Short mmCIF file of C-alpha atoms in Angstrom, two decimals:
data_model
loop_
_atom_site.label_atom_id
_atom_site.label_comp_id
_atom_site.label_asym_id
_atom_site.label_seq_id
_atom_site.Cartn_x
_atom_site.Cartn_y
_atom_site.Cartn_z
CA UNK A 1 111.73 110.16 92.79
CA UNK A 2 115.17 108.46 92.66
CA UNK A 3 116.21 109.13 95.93
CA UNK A 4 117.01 106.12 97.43
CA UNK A 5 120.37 104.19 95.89
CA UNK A 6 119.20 102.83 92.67
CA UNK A 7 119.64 98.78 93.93
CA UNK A 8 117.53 99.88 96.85
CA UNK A 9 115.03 101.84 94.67
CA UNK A 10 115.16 98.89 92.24
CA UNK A 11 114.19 96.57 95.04
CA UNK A 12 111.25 98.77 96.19
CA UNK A 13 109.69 98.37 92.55
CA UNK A 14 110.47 94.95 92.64
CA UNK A 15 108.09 94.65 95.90
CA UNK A 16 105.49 96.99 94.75
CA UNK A 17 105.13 95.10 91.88
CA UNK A 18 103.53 92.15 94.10
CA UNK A 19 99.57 92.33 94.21
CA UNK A 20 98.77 93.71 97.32
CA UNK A 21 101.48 95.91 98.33
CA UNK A 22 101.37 99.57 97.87
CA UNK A 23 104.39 101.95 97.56
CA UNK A 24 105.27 102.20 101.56
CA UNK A 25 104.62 98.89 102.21
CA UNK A 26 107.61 98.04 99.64
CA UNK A 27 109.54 100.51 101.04
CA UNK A 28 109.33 98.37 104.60
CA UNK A 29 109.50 95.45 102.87
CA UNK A 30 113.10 96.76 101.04
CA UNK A 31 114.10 98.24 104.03
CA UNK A 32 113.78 94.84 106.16
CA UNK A 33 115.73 92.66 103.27
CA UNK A 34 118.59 94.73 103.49
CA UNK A 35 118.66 94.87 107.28
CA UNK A 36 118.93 91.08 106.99
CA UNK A 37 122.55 89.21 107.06
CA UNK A 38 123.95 88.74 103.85
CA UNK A 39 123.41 85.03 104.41
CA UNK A 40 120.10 85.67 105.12
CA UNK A 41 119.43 87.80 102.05
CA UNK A 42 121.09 85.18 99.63
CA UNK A 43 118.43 82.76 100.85
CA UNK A 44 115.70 84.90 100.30
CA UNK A 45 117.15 85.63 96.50
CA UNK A 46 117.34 81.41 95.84
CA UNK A 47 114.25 80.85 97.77
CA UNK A 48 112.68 82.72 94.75
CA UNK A 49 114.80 80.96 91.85
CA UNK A 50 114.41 77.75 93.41
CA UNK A 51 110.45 77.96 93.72
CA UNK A 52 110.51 79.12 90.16
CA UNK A 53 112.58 76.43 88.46
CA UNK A 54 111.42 73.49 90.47
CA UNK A 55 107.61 74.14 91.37
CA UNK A 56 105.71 72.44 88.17
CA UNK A 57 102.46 71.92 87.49
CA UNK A 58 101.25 68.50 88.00
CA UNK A 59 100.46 67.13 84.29
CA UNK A 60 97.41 65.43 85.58
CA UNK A 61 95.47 67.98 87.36
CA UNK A 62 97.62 71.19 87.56
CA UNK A 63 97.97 71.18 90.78
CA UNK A 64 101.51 72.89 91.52
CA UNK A 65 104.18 70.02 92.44
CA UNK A 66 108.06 69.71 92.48
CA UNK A 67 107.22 66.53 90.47
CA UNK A 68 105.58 65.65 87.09
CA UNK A 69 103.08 64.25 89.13
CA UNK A 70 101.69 65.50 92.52
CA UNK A 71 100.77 63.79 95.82
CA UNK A 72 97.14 63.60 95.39
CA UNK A 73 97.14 61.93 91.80
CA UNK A 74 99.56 59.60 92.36
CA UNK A 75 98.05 58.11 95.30
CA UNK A 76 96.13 55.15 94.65
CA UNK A 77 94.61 54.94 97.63
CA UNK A 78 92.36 57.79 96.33
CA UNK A 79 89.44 57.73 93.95
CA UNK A 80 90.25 58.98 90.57
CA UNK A 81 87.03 58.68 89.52
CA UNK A 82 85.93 61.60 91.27
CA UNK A 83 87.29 65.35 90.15
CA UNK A 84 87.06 67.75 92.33
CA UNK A 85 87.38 71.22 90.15
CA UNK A 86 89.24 74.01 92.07
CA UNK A 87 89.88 77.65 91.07
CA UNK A 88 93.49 77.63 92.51
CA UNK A 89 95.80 75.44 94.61
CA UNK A 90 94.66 77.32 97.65
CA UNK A 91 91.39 75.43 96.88
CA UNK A 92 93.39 72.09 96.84
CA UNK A 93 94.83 73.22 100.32
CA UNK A 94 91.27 74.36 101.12
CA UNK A 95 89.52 70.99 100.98
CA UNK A 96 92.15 68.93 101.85
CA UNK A 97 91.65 70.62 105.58
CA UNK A 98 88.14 69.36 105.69
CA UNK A 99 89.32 65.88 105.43
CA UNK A 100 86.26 65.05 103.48
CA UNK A 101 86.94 64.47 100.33
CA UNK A 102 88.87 61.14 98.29
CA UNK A 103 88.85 62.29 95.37
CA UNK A 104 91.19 63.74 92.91
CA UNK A 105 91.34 67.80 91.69
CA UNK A 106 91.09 69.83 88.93
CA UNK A 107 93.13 73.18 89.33
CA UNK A 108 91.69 75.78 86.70
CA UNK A 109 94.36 78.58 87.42
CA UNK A 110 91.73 81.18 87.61
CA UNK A 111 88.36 81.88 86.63
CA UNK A 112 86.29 83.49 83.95
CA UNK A 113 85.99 87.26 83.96
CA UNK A 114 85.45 89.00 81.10
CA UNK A 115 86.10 92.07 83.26
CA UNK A 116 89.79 91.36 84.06
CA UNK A 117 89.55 90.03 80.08
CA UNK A 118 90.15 86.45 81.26
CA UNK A 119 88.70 83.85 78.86
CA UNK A 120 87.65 80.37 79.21
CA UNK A 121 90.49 79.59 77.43
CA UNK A 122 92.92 81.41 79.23
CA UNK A 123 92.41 78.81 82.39
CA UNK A 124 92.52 75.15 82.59
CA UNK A 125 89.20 74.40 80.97
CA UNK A 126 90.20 71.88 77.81
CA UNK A 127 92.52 70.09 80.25
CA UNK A 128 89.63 68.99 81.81
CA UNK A 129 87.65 68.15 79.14
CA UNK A 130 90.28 66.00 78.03
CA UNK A 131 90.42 64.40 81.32
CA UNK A 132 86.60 64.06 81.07
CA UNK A 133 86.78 62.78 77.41
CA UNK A 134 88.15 59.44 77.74
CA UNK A 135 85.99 58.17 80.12
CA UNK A 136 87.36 57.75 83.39
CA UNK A 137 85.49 59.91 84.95
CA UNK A 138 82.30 59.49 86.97
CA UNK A 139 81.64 63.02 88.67
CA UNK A 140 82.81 66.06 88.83
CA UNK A 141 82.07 68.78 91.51
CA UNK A 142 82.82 72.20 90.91
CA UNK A 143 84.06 74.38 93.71
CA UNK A 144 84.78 77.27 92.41
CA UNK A 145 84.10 80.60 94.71
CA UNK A 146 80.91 81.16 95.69
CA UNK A 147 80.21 84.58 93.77
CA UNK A 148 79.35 85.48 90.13
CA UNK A 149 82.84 84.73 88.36
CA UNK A 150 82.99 81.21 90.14
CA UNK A 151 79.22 80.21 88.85
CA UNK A 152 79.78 81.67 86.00
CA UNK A 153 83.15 79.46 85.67
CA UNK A 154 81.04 76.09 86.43
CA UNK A 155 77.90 76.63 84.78
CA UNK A 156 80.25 77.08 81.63
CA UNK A 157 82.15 73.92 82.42
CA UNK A 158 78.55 72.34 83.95
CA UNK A 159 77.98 73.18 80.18
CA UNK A 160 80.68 71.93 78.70
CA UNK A 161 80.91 68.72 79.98
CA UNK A 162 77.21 67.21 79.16
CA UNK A 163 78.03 65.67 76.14
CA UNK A 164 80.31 63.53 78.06
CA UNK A 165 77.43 62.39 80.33
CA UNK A 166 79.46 63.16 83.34
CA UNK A 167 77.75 64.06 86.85
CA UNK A 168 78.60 67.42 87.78
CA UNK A 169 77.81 68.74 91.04
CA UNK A 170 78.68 71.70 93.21
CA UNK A 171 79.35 72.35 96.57
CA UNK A 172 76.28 73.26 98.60
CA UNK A 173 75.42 76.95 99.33
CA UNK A 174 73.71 77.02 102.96
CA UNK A 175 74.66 78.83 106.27
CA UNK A 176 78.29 78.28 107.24
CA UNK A 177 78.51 76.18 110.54
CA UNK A 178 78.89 78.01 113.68
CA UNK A 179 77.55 81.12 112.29
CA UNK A 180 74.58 82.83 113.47
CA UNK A 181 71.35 83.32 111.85
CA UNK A 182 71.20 86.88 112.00
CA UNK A 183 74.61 87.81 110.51
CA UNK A 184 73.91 85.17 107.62
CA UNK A 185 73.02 87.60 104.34
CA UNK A 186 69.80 87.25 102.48
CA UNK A 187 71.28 85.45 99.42
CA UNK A 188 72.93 82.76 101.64
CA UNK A 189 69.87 82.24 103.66
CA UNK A 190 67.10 82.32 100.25
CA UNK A 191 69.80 79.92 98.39
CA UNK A 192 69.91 77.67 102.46
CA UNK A 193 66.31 77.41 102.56
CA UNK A 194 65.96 76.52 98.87
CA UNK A 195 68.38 73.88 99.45
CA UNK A 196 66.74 72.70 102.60
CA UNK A 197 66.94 68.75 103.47
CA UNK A 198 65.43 66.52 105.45
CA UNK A 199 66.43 65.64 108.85
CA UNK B 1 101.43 71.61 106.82
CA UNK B 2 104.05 71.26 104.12
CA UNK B 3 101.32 70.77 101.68
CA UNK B 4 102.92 72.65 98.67
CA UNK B 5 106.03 71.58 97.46
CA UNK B 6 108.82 72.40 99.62
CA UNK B 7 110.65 74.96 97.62
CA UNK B 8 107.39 76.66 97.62
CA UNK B 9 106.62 76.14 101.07
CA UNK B 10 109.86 77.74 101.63
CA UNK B 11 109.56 81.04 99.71
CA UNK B 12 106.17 80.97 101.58
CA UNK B 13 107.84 81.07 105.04
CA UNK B 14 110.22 83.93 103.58
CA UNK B 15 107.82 86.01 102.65
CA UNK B 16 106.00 85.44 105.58
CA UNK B 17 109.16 86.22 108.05
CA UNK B 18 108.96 89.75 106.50
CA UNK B 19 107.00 92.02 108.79
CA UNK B 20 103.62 92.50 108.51
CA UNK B 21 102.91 90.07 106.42
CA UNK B 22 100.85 87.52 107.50
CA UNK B 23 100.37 83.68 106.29
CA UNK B 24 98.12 84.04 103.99
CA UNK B 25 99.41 86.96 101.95
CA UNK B 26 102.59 85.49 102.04
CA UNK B 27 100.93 82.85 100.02
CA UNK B 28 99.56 85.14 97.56
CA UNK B 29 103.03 86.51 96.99
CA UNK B 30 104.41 83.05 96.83
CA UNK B 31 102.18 82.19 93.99
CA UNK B 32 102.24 85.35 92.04
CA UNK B 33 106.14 85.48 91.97
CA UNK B 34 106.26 81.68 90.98
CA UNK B 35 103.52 82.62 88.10
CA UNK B 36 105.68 85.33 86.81
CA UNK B 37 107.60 84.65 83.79
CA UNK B 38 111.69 82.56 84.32
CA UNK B 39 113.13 86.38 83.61
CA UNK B 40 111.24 88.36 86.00
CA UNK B 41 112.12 86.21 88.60
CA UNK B 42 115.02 85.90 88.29
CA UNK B 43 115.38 90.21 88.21
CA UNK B 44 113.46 89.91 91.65
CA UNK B 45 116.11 87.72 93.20
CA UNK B 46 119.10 89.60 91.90
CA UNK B 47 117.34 92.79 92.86
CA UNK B 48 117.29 91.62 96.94
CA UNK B 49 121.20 90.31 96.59
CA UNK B 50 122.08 93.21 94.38
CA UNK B 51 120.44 95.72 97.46
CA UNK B 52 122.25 93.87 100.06
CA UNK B 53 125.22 94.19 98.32
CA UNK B 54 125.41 97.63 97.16
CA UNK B 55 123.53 99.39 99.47
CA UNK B 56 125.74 101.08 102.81
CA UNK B 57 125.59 103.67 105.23
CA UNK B 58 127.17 106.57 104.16
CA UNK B 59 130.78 107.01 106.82
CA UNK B 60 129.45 110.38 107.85
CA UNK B 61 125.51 110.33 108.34
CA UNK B 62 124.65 106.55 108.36
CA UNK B 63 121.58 107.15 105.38
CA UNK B 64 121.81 104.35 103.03
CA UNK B 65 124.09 105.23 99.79
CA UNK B 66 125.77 103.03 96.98
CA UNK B 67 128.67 104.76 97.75
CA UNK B 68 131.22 105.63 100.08
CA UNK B 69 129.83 109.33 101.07
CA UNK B 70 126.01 109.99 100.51
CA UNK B 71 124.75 112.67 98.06
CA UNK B 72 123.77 114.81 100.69
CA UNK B 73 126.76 114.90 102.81
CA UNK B 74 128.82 115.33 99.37
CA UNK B 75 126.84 117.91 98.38
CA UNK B 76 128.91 120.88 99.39
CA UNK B 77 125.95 123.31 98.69
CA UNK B 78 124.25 121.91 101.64
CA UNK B 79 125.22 123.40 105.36
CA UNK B 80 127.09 120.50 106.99
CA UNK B 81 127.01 123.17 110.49
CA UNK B 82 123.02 121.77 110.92
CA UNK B 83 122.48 118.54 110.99
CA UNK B 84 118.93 116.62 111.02
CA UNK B 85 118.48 113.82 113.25
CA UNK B 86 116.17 110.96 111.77
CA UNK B 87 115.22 107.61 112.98
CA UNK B 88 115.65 105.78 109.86
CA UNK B 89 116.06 106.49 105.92
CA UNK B 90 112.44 107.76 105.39
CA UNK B 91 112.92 110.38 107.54
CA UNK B 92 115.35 111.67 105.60
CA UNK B 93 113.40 111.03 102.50
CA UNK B 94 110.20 112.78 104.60
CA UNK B 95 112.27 116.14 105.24
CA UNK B 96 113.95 115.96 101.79
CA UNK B 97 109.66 116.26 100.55
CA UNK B 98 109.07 119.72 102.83
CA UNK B 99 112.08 121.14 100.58
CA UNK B 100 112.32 123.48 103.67
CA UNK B 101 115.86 122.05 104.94
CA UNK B 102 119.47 122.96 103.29
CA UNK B 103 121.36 121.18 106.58
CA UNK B 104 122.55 117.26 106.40
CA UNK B 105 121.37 114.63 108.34
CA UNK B 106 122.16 111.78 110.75
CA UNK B 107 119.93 108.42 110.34
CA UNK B 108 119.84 106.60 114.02
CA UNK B 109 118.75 103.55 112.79
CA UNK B 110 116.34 102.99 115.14
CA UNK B 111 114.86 104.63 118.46
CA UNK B 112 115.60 104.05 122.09
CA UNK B 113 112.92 101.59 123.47
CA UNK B 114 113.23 99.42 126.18
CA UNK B 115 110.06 97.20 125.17
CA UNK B 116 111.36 96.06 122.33
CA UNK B 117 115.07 95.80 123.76
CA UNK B 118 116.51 98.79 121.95
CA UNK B 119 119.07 100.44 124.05
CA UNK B 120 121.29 104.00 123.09
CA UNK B 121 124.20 101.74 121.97
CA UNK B 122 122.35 99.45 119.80
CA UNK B 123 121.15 102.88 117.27
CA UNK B 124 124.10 105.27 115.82
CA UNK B 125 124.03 108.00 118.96
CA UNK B 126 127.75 107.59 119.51
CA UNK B 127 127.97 108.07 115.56
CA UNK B 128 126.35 111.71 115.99
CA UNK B 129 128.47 112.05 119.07
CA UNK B 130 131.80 112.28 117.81
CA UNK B 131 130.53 113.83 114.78
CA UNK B 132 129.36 116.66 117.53
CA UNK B 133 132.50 116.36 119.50
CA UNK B 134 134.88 117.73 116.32
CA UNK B 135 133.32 121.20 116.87
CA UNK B 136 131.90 121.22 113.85
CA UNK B 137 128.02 121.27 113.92
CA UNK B 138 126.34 124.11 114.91
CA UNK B 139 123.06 123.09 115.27
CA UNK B 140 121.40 119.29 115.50
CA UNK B 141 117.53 119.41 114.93
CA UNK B 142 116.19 116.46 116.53
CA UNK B 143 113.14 115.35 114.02
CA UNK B 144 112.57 111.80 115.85
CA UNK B 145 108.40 110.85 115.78
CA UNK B 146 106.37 112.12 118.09
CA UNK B 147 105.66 109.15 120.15
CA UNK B 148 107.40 108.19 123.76
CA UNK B 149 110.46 106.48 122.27
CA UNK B 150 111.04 108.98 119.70
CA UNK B 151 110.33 111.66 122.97
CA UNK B 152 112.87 109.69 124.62
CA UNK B 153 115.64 109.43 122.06
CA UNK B 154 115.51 113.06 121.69
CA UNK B 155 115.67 113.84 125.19
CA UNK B 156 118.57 111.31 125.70
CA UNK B 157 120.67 112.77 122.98
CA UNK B 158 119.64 116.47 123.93
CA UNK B 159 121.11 115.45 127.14
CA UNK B 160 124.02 113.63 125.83
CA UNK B 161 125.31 116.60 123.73
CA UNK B 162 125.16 119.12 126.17
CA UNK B 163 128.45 119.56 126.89
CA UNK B 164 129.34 120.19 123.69
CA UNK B 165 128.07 122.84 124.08
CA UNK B 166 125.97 122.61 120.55
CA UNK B 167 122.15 124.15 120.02
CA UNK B 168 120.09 121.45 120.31
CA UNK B 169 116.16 121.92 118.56
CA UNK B 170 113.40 119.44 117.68
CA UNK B 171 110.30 119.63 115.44
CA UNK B 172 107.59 121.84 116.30
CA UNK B 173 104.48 119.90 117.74
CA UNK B 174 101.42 121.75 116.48
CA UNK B 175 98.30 121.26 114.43
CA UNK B 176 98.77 120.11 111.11
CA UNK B 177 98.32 122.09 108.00
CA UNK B 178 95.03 121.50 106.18
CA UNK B 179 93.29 119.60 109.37
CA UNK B 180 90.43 120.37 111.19
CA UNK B 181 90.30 121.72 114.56
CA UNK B 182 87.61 119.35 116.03
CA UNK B 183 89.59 116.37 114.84
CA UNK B 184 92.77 117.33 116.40
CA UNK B 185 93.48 115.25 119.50
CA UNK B 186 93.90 116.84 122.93
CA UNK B 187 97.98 115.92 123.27
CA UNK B 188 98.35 117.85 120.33
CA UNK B 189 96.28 120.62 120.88
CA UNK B 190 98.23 121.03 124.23
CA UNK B 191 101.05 120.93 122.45
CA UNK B 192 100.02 123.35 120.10
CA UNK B 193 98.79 126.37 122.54
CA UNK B 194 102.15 125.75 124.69
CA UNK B 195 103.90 126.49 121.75
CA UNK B 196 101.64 129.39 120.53
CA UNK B 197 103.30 132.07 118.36
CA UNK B 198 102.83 135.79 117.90
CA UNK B 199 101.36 136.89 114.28
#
């Protein structure tokens, strides 16, 4: 129902178009953006123009980057013999915060799932084969999501990438620290006690 | 942590000044308006500036309107004598839904509450005032929420119009169609016996 002025309507569809937000959520949303200052508004508006035109994708790892090259892979102080494969740039941000890891990424844009019809090829995949292919490369450790579409995603690429002779290793699966026993479920604790280690 | 690039971090931060939206799905809005294609965009920006510019209050009842005079207050099949007060545009569009109402309306923009540092002259009383004053209006249904400030407002504006000498009504407070009895708090059953009618 058109009852709202058509700009105003126009912006509600706009909103409710974004994952996540349902009909009166966009409503709030539309009615909060035009109880903003014009100046205020305007800066929303470029905020989105300028993120489009000048956010990239870094042409080394995909990583998203106002350059042709981001942060990570142009630093030299880091090891760019190690690839660190991530489902999105939240990963990137994800791992960065542990402070653990030297190495470069690999930003697939996604995962497999046949169910949302997403195909191998429709993420990253032959990007990083090329990367892999000439060499460079000494590991690789997937961290995709731990659930079926992320293991499915790196077994594939596990898969993919033998020819190369390439180590590829995953994150471990164990009980998060901090958490308690009880609350841990039963696949976390059978795939913790199957990756048990020595103390 | 600027850890994206800056124009991204930025549209981040907008969309996470809007309210009720956190840090982390203004993130996932972030990255799903920067992954939609140059054109669409650019018809989200345009939509916010073309809303904010566009989109007044009407000069008699204060809903929003593209023009000059809302379609409601034009409309001279409607009764002008009642008029509706609501605390914001979705009220209007709520009463508009119950098809029940042939009156106009006057949007407050807002409700008196002192928590939040909302006082009478900061919402569009004095608006409804001198539209009362002309002699004019008949009747003004007060249809704020039924919470303390919209309790409050009511009461305040009942208060402030007496003189006028105007008939002053709000919503019933009763049970709600189609609910159950044992789910029904105890406010509104009290409400609902006090205002008990013959069959």
């Amino acid at each position: 129902m058109d009852f709202f002025p058509s700009a105003l309507e126009n912006l509600i569809d706009k909103f409710a178009s974004l994952p996540g937000i349902g009909r009166k959520t966009a409503q709030r949303l539309a009615f909060f953006v035009i109880s903003l200052s014009d100046n205020e508004a305007a800066e929303f508006a470029s905020a989105i123009t300028d993120a489009k035109e000048t956010v990239v994708c870094c042409t080394i790892c995909k990583n998203l980057t106002s350059g042709e090259i981001c942060a990570v892979c142009v630093d030299t102080r880091r090891n760019s013999r190690v690839v660190c494969v991530v489902p999105d740039p939240k990963g990137v941000l994800a791992i960065e915060r542990s402070h653990e890891f030297n190495g470069t990424y690999h930003v697939l844009h996604g995962v497999i799932s046949p169910i949302n019809n997403v195909g191998p090829d429709d993420i990253r995949i032959k990007e990083l084969v090329a990367r892999v292919s000439d060499g460079s490369i000494e590991e690789v450790i997937m961290a995709t999501n731990p659930d079926t579409e992320g293991d499915t995603t790196a077994r594939y690429i596990s898969r993919l990438l033998q020819p190369f002779g390439v180590k590829v290793t995953r994150l471990a699966y164990g009980i998060p620290v901090g958490g308690s026993l009880e609350f841990v479920d039963d696949a976390t604790l059978m795939r913790a006690i199957e990756g048990r280690m020595e103390m």
